[in-house]
Short mmCIF file of C-alpha atoms in Angstrom, two decimals:
data_model
loop_
_atom_site.label_atom_id
_atom_site.label_comp_id
_atom_site.label_asym_id
_atom_site.label_seq_id
_atom_site.Cartn_x
_atom_site.Cartn_y
_atom_site.Cartn_z
CA MET U 1 -66.34 45.54 -69.45
CA ARG U 2 -66.27 42.03 -67.67
CA LEU U 3 -63.41 39.78 -68.81
CA LEU U 4 -62.87 36.21 -67.85
CA HIS U 5 -59.28 35.31 -68.32
CA THR U 6 -58.44 31.48 -68.44
CA SER U 7 -55.68 29.73 -70.17
CA ASP U 8 -53.54 26.52 -70.54
CA TRP U 9 -56.81 23.93 -70.51
CA HIS U 10 -54.28 21.33 -72.25
CA LEU U 11 -57.26 19.27 -73.30
CA GLY U 12 -56.17 15.60 -73.64
CA ARG U 13 -53.41 15.68 -71.12
CA ALA U 14 -53.35 13.14 -68.50
CA PHE U 15 -52.08 13.30 -64.85
CA HIS U 16 -49.50 10.53 -64.01
CA ARG U 17 -51.62 8.27 -66.43
CA VAL U 18 -54.67 9.30 -64.99
CA ASN U 19 -57.17 10.26 -67.49
CA MET U 20 -58.38 14.09 -66.91
CA LEU U 21 -60.95 14.42 -69.86
CA GLY U 22 -63.76 14.34 -66.84
CA ALA U 23 -62.23 17.19 -64.93
CA GLN U 24 -61.66 19.25 -68.05
CA ALA U 25 -65.16 18.52 -68.98
CA GLU U 26 -66.24 19.80 -65.33
CA PHE U 27 -63.97 22.71 -65.85
CA ILE U 28 -65.85 23.64 -69.09
CA GLY U 29 -69.22 23.33 -67.36
CA HIS U 30 -67.92 25.73 -64.61
CA LEU U 31 -66.64 27.99 -67.03
CA VAL U 32 -69.69 28.40 -68.94
CA THR U 33 -71.82 28.74 -65.59
CA THR U 34 -69.56 31.59 -64.20
CA VAL U 35 -69.85 33.38 -67.61
CA ARG U 36 -73.66 33.17 -67.24
CA GLU U 37 -73.99 33.96 -63.45
CA ARG U 38 -71.23 36.78 -63.43
CA GLU U 39 -72.47 38.31 -66.54
CA VAL U 40 -69.08 38.20 -68.30
CA ASP U 41 -68.92 40.18 -71.59
CA ALA U 42 -65.90 38.55 -72.97
CA VAL U 43 -63.89 35.42 -72.41
CA VAL U 44 -60.00 35.51 -73.42
CA VAL U 45 -58.36 31.88 -73.31
CA SER U 46 -54.52 32.75 -73.96
CA GLY U 47 -53.14 29.41 -75.56
CA ASP U 48 -52.53 25.72 -74.80
CA VAL U 49 -55.83 24.88 -75.62
CA TYR U 50 -54.71 21.50 -76.50
CA ASP U 51 -51.78 19.55 -74.93
CA ARG U 52 -50.40 18.46 -78.16
CA ALA U 53 -50.55 19.31 -81.82
CA VAL U 54 -52.30 16.62 -82.84
CA PRO U 55 -54.99 15.95 -79.71
CA PRO U 56 -56.74 12.72 -79.31
CA LEU U 57 -60.39 12.71 -80.75
CA ALA U 58 -62.15 13.25 -77.23
CA ALA U 59 -60.34 16.26 -76.71
CA VAL U 60 -61.42 17.77 -80.07
CA GLU U 61 -65.08 16.82 -79.20
CA LEU U 62 -64.52 18.53 -75.62
CA PHE U 63 -63.50 21.55 -77.45
CA ASP U 64 -66.22 21.54 -79.74
CA ASP U 65 -68.59 21.19 -76.81
CA ALA U 66 -66.78 24.23 -75.50
CA LEU U 67 -67.35 26.23 -78.25
CA HIS U 68 -70.97 25.60 -78.77
CA ARG U 69 -71.91 26.31 -75.35
CA LEU U 70 -69.88 29.57 -75.02
CA ALA U 71 -71.60 30.65 -78.59
CA ASP U 72 -75.11 29.75 -77.36
CA LEU U 73 -74.38 32.24 -74.34
CA GLY U 74 -73.84 34.96 -77.12
CA VAL U 75 -70.85 35.99 -75.25
CA PRO U 76 -67.89 36.97 -77.45
CA THR U 77 -64.75 34.62 -76.88
CA VAL U 78 -60.99 35.69 -78.29
CA MET U 79 -58.56 32.61 -78.19
CA ILE U 80 -55.12 32.34 -79.39
CA SER U 81 -52.55 29.22 -79.76
CA GLY U 82 -50.22 28.38 -77.32
CA ASN U 83 -46.40 26.50 -77.56
CA HIS U 84 -48.54 23.04 -77.16
CA ASP U 85 -50.78 23.69 -79.89
CA SER U 86 -50.63 23.15 -83.66
CA ALA U 87 -51.52 26.90 -84.89
CA ARG U 88 -52.42 25.98 -88.23
CA ARG U 89 -54.66 23.02 -86.97
CA LEU U 90 -56.41 25.07 -84.01
CA GLY U 91 -57.12 28.13 -86.57
CA VAL U 92 -58.98 25.94 -89.20
CA GLY U 93 -62.10 27.36 -89.81
CA ALA U 94 -61.33 30.36 -87.64
CA GLY U 95 -63.32 32.70 -90.23
CA LEU U 96 -66.44 30.55 -89.97
CA ILE U 97 -66.36 30.14 -86.16
CA GLY U 98 -65.77 34.11 -86.09
CA ARG U 99 -69.41 34.39 -87.32
CA ALA U 100 -70.44 32.65 -84.15
CA GLY U 101 -68.66 35.13 -81.90
CA ILE U 102 -65.78 32.86 -81.22
CA HIS U 103 -62.55 34.52 -82.49
CA LEU U 104 -59.38 32.42 -83.14
CA ARG U 105 -56.10 34.13 -83.53
CA THR U 106 -53.47 31.75 -84.62
CA GLU U 107 -51.57 33.70 -87.11
CA PRO U 108 -48.62 35.78 -86.25
CA SER U 109 -49.20 37.86 -89.18
CA ALA U 110 -52.58 39.27 -87.66
CA ALA U 111 -51.07 40.24 -84.27
CA GLY U 112 -51.88 44.12 -85.12
CA THR U 113 -55.49 43.22 -86.11
CA PRO U 114 -57.93 43.48 -83.55
CA VAL U 115 -61.10 42.00 -82.67
CA VAL U 116 -63.27 44.99 -81.68
CA LEU U 117 -65.85 44.78 -79.03
CA ALA U 118 -67.89 47.65 -77.60
CA ASP U 119 -69.80 48.54 -74.18
CA SER U 120 -71.55 51.64 -73.25
CA HIS U 121 -68.31 53.42 -72.68
CA GLY U 122 -66.87 52.69 -76.18
CA GLU U 123 -64.76 50.27 -77.98
CA VAL U 124 -62.32 47.36 -76.61
CA ALA U 125 -59.62 46.09 -78.87
CA PHE U 126 -58.52 42.66 -78.42
CA TYR U 127 -55.14 41.96 -79.81
CA GLY U 128 -54.04 38.08 -79.95
CA LEU U 129 -50.52 37.17 -79.80
CA PRO U 130 -50.21 33.55 -80.26
CA TYR U 131 -47.17 31.92 -78.90
CA LEU U 132 -44.33 33.23 -81.35
CA GLU U 133 -41.44 30.55 -81.71
CA PRO U 134 -38.53 33.07 -82.52
CA ALA U 135 -37.27 30.40 -85.26
CA LEU U 136 -40.16 30.76 -87.21
CA VAL U 137 -41.53 34.02 -87.08
CA LYS U 138 -38.14 35.95 -87.25
CA ASP U 139 -38.61 36.88 -91.24
CA GLU U 140 -42.31 37.75 -90.37
CA PHE U 141 -41.19 40.44 -87.92
CA ALA U 142 -37.93 41.28 -89.58
CA VAL U 143 -35.67 40.54 -86.55
CA ASP U 144 -32.01 39.91 -86.92
CA ARG U 145 -31.37 38.15 -83.78
CA PRO U 146 -34.35 35.74 -83.18
CA GLY U 147 -35.38 35.71 -79.50
CA HIS U 148 -38.75 35.73 -77.41
CA GLU U 149 -38.21 39.40 -76.45
CA ALA U 150 -37.42 40.71 -80.22
CA VAL U 151 -40.33 38.95 -81.49
CA LEU U 152 -42.77 39.95 -78.99
CA THR U 153 -41.36 43.50 -79.28
CA ALA U 154 -42.15 43.37 -82.85
CA ALA U 155 -45.72 42.29 -82.18
CA MET U 156 -46.29 44.65 -79.68
CA ASP U 157 -45.01 47.55 -82.14
CA ARG U 158 -47.93 46.35 -84.57
CA VAL U 159 -50.46 46.46 -81.72
CA ARG U 160 -49.28 50.06 -80.47
CA ALA U 161 -49.20 51.18 -84.06
CA ASP U 162 -52.80 49.89 -84.89
CA LEU U 163 -54.14 51.17 -81.36
CA ALA U 164 -52.59 54.67 -82.27
CA THR U 165 -54.98 55.02 -85.35
CA ARG U 166 -58.07 54.25 -83.45
CA ALA U 167 -60.23 56.91 -81.75
CA PRO U 168 -59.14 58.48 -78.41
CA GLY U 169 -60.30 56.44 -75.45
CA THR U 170 -60.18 53.03 -77.06
CA ARG U 171 -59.19 50.32 -74.30
CA SER U 172 -57.01 47.65 -75.35
CA VAL U 173 -56.73 44.15 -74.11
CA VAL U 174 -53.55 41.72 -75.48
CA LEU U 175 -53.56 38.09 -75.18
CA ALA U 176 -50.19 36.76 -75.37
CA HIS U 177 -48.33 33.10 -74.59
CA ALA U 178 -45.07 33.71 -73.31
CA PHE U 179 -42.55 33.76 -69.97
CA VAL U 180 -42.76 37.06 -68.54
CA THR U 181 -39.87 37.89 -66.23
CA GLY U 182 -40.92 37.49 -62.48
CA GLY U 183 -43.23 34.70 -63.22
CA ARG U 184 -43.17 31.48 -61.11
CA THR U 185 -42.63 28.20 -63.22
CA SER U 186 -43.97 24.62 -62.33
CA ASP U 187 -42.58 21.21 -63.69
CA SER U 188 -45.64 20.80 -66.23
CA GLU U 189 -44.77 23.65 -68.61
CA ARG U 190 -42.80 22.81 -71.79
CA ASP U 191 -39.47 24.62 -71.91
CA ILE U 192 -39.52 27.81 -74.55
CA THR U 193 -35.39 28.74 -73.61
CA VAL U 194 -33.81 30.65 -76.90
CA GLY U 195 -30.52 31.60 -76.85
CA GLY U 196 -30.28 30.64 -72.87
CA VAL U 197 -33.08 33.00 -72.46
CA ALA U 198 -36.77 32.24 -71.78
CA ALA U 199 -38.18 35.28 -70.04
CA VAL U 200 -39.09 38.64 -71.63
CA PRO U 201 -39.65 41.54 -69.49
CA ALA U 202 -43.26 42.92 -68.71
CA GLY U 203 -42.30 46.62 -70.34
CA VAL U 204 -42.67 44.85 -73.57
CA PHE U 205 -46.34 45.03 -73.19
CA ASP U 206 -46.48 48.58 -72.22
CA GLY U 207 -48.98 50.85 -73.86
CA VAL U 208 -52.19 48.70 -73.39
CA ASP U 209 -54.98 48.50 -70.56
CA TYR U 210 -54.86 44.65 -69.84
CA VAL U 211 -52.58 41.58 -70.70
CA ALA U 212 -54.09 38.25 -70.52
CA LEU U 213 -51.18 35.79 -70.12
CA GLY U 214 -50.82 32.20 -70.69
CA HIS U 215 -48.12 29.36 -70.58
CA LEU U 216 -47.40 29.54 -66.62
CA HIS U 217 -49.67 27.24 -64.82
CA GLY U 218 -49.81 29.11 -61.64
CA CYS U 219 -52.24 32.21 -61.37
CA GLN U 220 -50.10 35.22 -60.72
CA THR U 221 -49.83 38.79 -60.81
CA ILE U 222 -46.66 40.21 -62.55
CA THR U 223 -48.27 43.73 -62.59
CA GLU U 224 -51.73 45.09 -61.91
CA ARG U 225 -52.29 45.17 -65.64
CA VAL U 226 -50.20 41.92 -66.62
CA ARG U 227 -51.51 38.73 -65.35
CA TYR U 228 -51.28 34.98 -65.59
CA SER U 229 -54.70 32.94 -65.10
CA GLY U 230 -52.95 29.46 -64.77
CA SER U 231 -54.12 25.98 -65.73
CA PRO U 232 -57.41 25.38 -64.53
CA LEU U 233 -56.18 21.94 -63.25
CA ALA U 234 -52.97 20.91 -61.61
CA TYR U 235 -50.82 18.96 -64.52
CA SER U 236 -47.64 18.02 -62.16
CA PHE U 237 -47.01 17.58 -58.06
CA SER U 238 -45.08 20.72 -58.28
CA GLU U 239 -48.37 22.46 -58.39
CA THR U 240 -49.43 20.65 -55.02
CA ASP U 241 -49.96 24.44 -53.46
CA HIS U 242 -51.49 26.03 -56.54
CA ARG U 243 -54.62 27.50 -55.97
CA LYS U 244 -56.60 26.83 -59.50
CA SER U 245 -58.51 29.67 -60.64
CA MET U 246 -59.56 32.56 -63.27
CA TRP U 247 -59.24 36.11 -63.31
CA LEU U 248 -62.80 37.92 -63.53
CA VAL U 249 -61.36 41.38 -64.66
CA ASP U 250 -63.43 44.40 -64.85
CA LEU U 251 -61.83 47.00 -67.33
CA GLY U 252 -63.28 50.39 -66.50
CA ALA U 253 -64.47 53.19 -68.56
CA ASP U 254 -61.06 54.81 -68.21
CA GLY U 255 -59.12 51.55 -68.68
CA SER U 256 -58.57 51.03 -64.82
CA VAL U 257 -58.48 47.42 -64.30
CA SER U 258 -59.72 45.41 -60.99
CA ALA U 259 -59.46 41.56 -60.73
CA GLU U 260 -61.20 39.16 -58.68
CA ARG U 261 -60.01 35.37 -58.58
CA VAL U 262 -62.53 32.66 -59.35
CA ASP U 263 -61.86 29.13 -58.10
CA CYS U 264 -61.88 26.34 -60.33
CA PRO U 265 -62.89 22.59 -59.37
CA VAL U 266 -60.50 20.38 -57.68
CA PRO U 267 -61.09 16.90 -58.88
CA ARG U 268 -58.79 15.52 -55.84
CA PRO U 269 -56.34 17.12 -53.86
CA LEU U 270 -52.64 16.88 -54.53
CA ALA U 271 -50.23 15.64 -51.53
CA ARG U 272 -46.53 15.15 -51.33
CA ILE U 273 -45.22 13.29 -48.60
CA ARG U 274 -41.57 12.22 -47.62
CA GLY U 275 -39.91 9.98 -45.16
CA THR U 276 -39.49 6.20 -44.60
CA LEU U 277 -41.84 3.90 -45.79
CA ASP U 278 -42.77 2.71 -41.92
CA GLY U 279 -43.04 6.34 -41.27
CA LEU U 280 -45.30 7.40 -43.67
CA LEU U 281 -47.40 4.00 -43.14
CA GLY U 282 -47.88 5.02 -39.59
CA ASP U 283 -47.89 8.88 -39.47
CA PRO U 284 -51.47 9.91 -38.17
CA ALA U 285 -50.73 13.38 -39.19
CA LEU U 286 -50.80 12.11 -42.94
CA THR U 287 -54.33 11.09 -42.79
CA ARG U 288 -55.89 14.18 -44.20
CA HIS U 289 -54.18 12.68 -47.33
CA GLU U 290 -55.51 9.44 -47.74
CA GLU U 291 -57.88 10.49 -50.52
CA ALA U 292 -55.38 12.63 -52.29
CA TRP U 293 -53.34 12.11 -55.28
CA VAL U 294 -50.20 11.41 -53.46
CA GLU U 295 -46.48 11.72 -54.56
CA ALA U 296 -44.35 9.56 -51.95
CA THR U 297 -40.51 10.24 -51.41
CA LEU U 298 -39.18 7.37 -49.65
CA THR U 299 -36.05 8.33 -47.72
CA ASP U 300 -35.29 4.61 -46.44
CA PRO U 301 -31.44 3.91 -47.10
CA VAL U 302 -32.15 0.56 -48.43
CA ARG U 303 -35.24 0.12 -50.89
CA PRO U 304 -38.05 -1.45 -49.14
CA ALA U 305 -40.12 -4.52 -50.04
CA ASP U 306 -43.19 -4.16 -52.22
CA PRO U 307 -43.36 -0.30 -51.46
CA MET U 308 -46.16 0.81 -53.80
CA ALA U 309 -48.44 -2.23 -52.39
CA ARG U 310 -48.00 -1.29 -49.20
CA LEU U 311 -48.44 2.48 -49.74
CA THR U 312 -51.52 2.14 -51.70
CA GLU U 313 -52.82 0.17 -48.66
CA ARG U 314 -53.13 3.43 -47.11
CA PHE U 315 -53.08 5.87 -49.66
CA PRO U 316 -54.78 3.97 -52.49
CA HIS U 317 -54.44 6.95 -54.89
CA THR U 318 -50.72 7.12 -55.04
CA LEU U 319 -49.49 8.06 -58.34
CA SER U 320 -45.57 8.64 -58.12
CA LEU U 321 -43.22 7.13 -56.08
CA VAL U 322 -39.64 8.64 -55.88
CA PHE U 323 -36.49 7.01 -53.77
CA ALA U 324 -34.36 9.50 -52.15
CA PRO U 325 -31.94 7.96 -49.53
CA GLU U 326 -31.04 10.27 -47.18
CA ARG U 327 -27.08 10.52 -47.90
CA ALA U 328 -24.36 13.08 -47.91
CA PRO U 329 -24.36 15.00 -51.15
CA ASP U 330 -20.84 13.43 -52.06
CA ASP U 331 -21.69 10.13 -51.67
CA PRO U 332 -21.12 8.35 -54.76
CA ASP U 333 -24.24 6.40 -54.67
CA VAL U 334 -26.31 9.68 -55.01
CA SER U 335 -28.65 8.96 -57.82
CA TYR U 336 -27.65 10.53 -61.23
CA ALA U 337 -31.29 12.18 -61.48
CA ARG U 338 -30.75 13.83 -58.25
CA ARG U 339 -27.27 15.25 -59.24
CA LEU U 340 -28.96 16.70 -62.60
CA ALA U 341 -32.21 17.98 -60.85
CA GLY U 342 -32.86 21.81 -61.90
CA ARG U 343 -30.02 21.73 -64.53
CA SER U 344 -30.73 22.78 -68.11
CA ASP U 345 -29.61 20.66 -71.03
CA HIS U 346 -27.00 23.18 -72.08
CA GLN U 347 -25.39 23.16 -68.29
CA ILE U 348 -25.62 19.33 -68.31
CA ALA U 349 -23.92 19.48 -71.92
CA GLN U 350 -21.11 21.71 -70.46
CA ASP U 351 -20.67 19.65 -67.38
CA PHE U 352 -20.08 16.77 -69.83
CA VAL U 353 -17.32 18.47 -71.35
CA ALA U 354 -15.45 19.52 -68.51
CA HIS U 355 -15.92 15.60 -67.10
CA VAL U 356 -14.33 14.49 -70.34
CA ARG U 357 -11.46 16.66 -70.89
CA GLY U 358 -10.95 18.19 -67.42
CA ALA U 359 -12.02 21.70 -68.14
CA GLY U 360 -15.43 23.25 -69.28
CA PRO U 361 -15.85 24.75 -72.74
CA ASP U 362 -14.90 28.21 -73.49
CA ALA U 363 -17.21 31.00 -74.21
CA ARG U 364 -16.95 30.07 -77.96
CA GLU U 365 -17.90 26.35 -77.33
CA ALA U 366 -20.55 27.21 -74.98
CA ALA U 367 -22.00 29.39 -77.58
CA VAL U 368 -21.83 26.57 -79.95
CA LEU U 369 -23.63 24.06 -77.56
CA ARG U 370 -26.42 26.71 -77.12
CA GLU U 371 -26.80 27.00 -80.92
CA ALA U 372 -26.85 23.20 -81.17
CA PHE U 373 -29.61 22.92 -78.68
CA ASP U 374 -31.81 26.03 -79.77
CA ALA U 375 -31.42 24.23 -83.45
CA VAL U 376 -32.53 21.07 -82.10
CA ARG U 377 -35.72 22.55 -80.24
CA ALA U 378 -36.57 24.80 -83.01
CA ASP U 379 -36.33 21.89 -85.40
CA ALA U 380 -38.50 20.03 -83.24
CA ALA U 381 -40.96 22.93 -83.12
CA VAL U 382 -40.98 23.05 -87.32
CA ARG U 383 -41.66 19.36 -87.46
CA GLU U 384 -44.51 19.64 -85.00
CA VAL U 385 -46.22 22.39 -86.95
CA ALA U 386 -45.89 20.65 -90.04
CA ARG U 387 -47.48 17.31 -88.70
#
């Protein structure tokens, strides 16, 4: 069976205020063409269909168009909700849509109930594990200490239990939206840390033939059977070096896996350039970036006059301007933002405690801080689901 694995469409998202709906529509057209020309048997979409719980109307219309075009091909599609989606909203009409061969899996309680498809070698069971927010699903999965590993393990136990009841030789595919250990992050992914831990080990998914992951925006291979497709478009300059693609996966009669990357259309290349303003404007090596979307980091010791206006004369698609004067790390003028770069909210809070009283929090206090941040994030997730 030939699968096309994609995820993280983020319909409705902009790129530094640039409307990406046209590029997203081009990607949908490319996906449909790939399904037709490469004789795909099933499409899997591993979450974050939309960029937010209540997407703009234009994004909903594009999603509707995608569903119609996939249904017209007669190729089954299995789709789960991600941490950016409202699972309840995305799942509205799932029963009716399923009659057209578009199978939406947004309910955690259905983790062990697969969509069963067949080819000439027998059945393939597709299990959809939507994004499982530990604070919201701990009762469903009866876990004592809610965390990503605990709830995903419980969900996979249901998958393995169902698979054990099926005919010998039944192949299996799991769709999941999670951060798996070994994955490489980018700046455009929403933090899902719980209890100081965001990642789960790949071993959680043992026992199935292929795991189609979503959440991380870079296409990557965790193991030969566990892969991220990544987002089809870049949504931050941290993805400048990404090769945006989908996985074309051939699932053999014996459950063996072979995979090929299918490149996605690039609306405009990205470039990160760094140096003094005069240096950037005069460097002939940067000619290749003149039509790219540009993030420029200026290292001038004193902020120059009208930097954006001057940059856009040469790089008309400059979208981001960063000031990073080259100073010693202990220089008091080093910006607050630069000192905080790469630090989590919990680490920043611990540093604040140390700054105020001269000593950092002890283990008990650090645990209280972590629980407070987890509670705030979980409350935000609850309120987003309720919108």
